[in-house]
Tab-separated table of C-alpha atoms in Angstrom:
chain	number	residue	atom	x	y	z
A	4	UNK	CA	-156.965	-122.818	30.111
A	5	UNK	CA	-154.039	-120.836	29.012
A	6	UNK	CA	-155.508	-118.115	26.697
A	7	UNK	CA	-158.442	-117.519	28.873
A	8	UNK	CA	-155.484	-117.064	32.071
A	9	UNK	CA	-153.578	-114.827	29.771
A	10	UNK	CA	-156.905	-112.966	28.834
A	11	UNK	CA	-157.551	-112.485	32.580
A	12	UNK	CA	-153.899	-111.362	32.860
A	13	UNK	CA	-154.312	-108.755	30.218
A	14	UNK	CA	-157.640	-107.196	31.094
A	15	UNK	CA	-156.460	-106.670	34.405
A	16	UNK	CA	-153.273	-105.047	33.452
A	17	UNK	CA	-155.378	-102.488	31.059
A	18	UNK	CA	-157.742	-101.589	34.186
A	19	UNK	CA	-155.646	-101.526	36.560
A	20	UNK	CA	-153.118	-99.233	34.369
A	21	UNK	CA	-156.456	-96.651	33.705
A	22	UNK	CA	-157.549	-96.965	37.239
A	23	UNK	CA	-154.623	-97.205	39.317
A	24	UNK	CA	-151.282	-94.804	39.986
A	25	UNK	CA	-148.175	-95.391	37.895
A	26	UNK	CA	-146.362	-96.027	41.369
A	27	UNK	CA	-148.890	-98.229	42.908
A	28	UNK	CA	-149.757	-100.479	39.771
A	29	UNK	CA	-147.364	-103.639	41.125
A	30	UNK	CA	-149.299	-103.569	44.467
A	31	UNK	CA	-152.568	-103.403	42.667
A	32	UNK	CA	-151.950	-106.629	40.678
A	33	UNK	CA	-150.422	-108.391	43.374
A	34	UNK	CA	-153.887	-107.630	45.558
A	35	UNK	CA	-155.622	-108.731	42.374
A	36	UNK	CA	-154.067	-112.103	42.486
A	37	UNK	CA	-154.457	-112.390	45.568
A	38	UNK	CA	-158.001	-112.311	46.044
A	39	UNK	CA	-158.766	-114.334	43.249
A	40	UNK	CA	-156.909	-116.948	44.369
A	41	UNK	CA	-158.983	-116.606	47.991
A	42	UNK	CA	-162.213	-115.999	46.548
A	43	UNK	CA	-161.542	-119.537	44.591
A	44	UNK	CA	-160.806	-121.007	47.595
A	45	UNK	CA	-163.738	-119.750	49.363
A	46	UNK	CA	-165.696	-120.308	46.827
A	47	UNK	CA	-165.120	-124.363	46.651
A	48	UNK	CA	-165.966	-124.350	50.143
A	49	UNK	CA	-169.224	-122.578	49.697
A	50	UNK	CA	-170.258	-124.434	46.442
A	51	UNK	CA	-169.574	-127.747	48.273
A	52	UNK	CA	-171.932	-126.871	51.368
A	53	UNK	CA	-174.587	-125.540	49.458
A	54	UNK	CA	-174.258	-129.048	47.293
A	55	UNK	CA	-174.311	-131.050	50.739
A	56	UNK	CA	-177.993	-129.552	51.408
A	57	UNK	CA	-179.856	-129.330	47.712
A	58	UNK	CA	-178.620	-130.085	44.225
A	59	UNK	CA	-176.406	-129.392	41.428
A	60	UNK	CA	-179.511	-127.050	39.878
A	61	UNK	CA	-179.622	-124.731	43.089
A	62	UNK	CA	-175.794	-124.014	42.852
A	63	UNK	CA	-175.889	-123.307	39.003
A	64	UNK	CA	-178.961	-120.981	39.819
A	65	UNK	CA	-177.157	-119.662	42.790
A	66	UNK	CA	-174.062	-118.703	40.621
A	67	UNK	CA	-176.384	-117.411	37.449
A	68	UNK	CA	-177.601	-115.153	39.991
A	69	UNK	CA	-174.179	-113.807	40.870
A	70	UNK	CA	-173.223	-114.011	37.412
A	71	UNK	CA	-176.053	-111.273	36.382
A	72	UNK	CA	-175.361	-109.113	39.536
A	73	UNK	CA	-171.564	-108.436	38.229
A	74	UNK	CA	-172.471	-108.101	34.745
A	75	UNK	CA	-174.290	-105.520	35.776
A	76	UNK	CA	-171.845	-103.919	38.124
A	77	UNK	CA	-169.673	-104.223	34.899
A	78	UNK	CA	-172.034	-102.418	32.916
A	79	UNK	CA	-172.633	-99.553	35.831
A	80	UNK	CA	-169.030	-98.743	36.112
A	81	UNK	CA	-167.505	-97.473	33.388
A	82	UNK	CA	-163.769	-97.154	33.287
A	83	UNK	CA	-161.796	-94.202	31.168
A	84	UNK	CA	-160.579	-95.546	27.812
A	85	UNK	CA	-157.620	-94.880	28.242
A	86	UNK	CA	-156.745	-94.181	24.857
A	87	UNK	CA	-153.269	-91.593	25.404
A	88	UNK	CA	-151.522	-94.660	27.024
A	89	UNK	CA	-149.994	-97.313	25.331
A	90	UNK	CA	-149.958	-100.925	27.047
A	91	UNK	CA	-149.766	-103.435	24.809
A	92	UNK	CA	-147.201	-101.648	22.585
């Protein structure tokens, strides 16, 4: 669990640094966090109805589907490389 939290960590500091303002980069991560720990929450709520009323099968379908739909949000939005700043330096 910790490498993939640290990966998650360091991907979102290298978008957020191309994307986001010098001065509001703190706030940015914070709101980052912040959802993801809401969207979790949400999320076990959701998965746990939608196990109540069909099976295991439907909810791994369910999140395949969502799965796909932000890979290709991913692959739609393309960030700046951000090559002339140095992060992880």
């Amino acid at each position: 669990k910790h490498p993939a939290g640290m990966l998650f960590i360091m991907i979102n500091l290298k978008i957020i640094q191309t994307i986001v303002d010098e001065h509001q980069q703190m706030m940015a991560l914070a709101l980052v966090a912040t959802l993801k720990n809401l969207v979790s929450i949400i999320f076990q709520n959701i998965a746990g109805n939608i196990l109540d009323v069909s099976s295991y099968a439907t909810l791994y379908f369910i999140c395949t589907i969502f799965m796909l739909v932000g890979l290709a949000l991913v692959l739609a939005y393309k960030i700046p490389s951000g090559n002339d700043q140095k992060l992880f330096s």
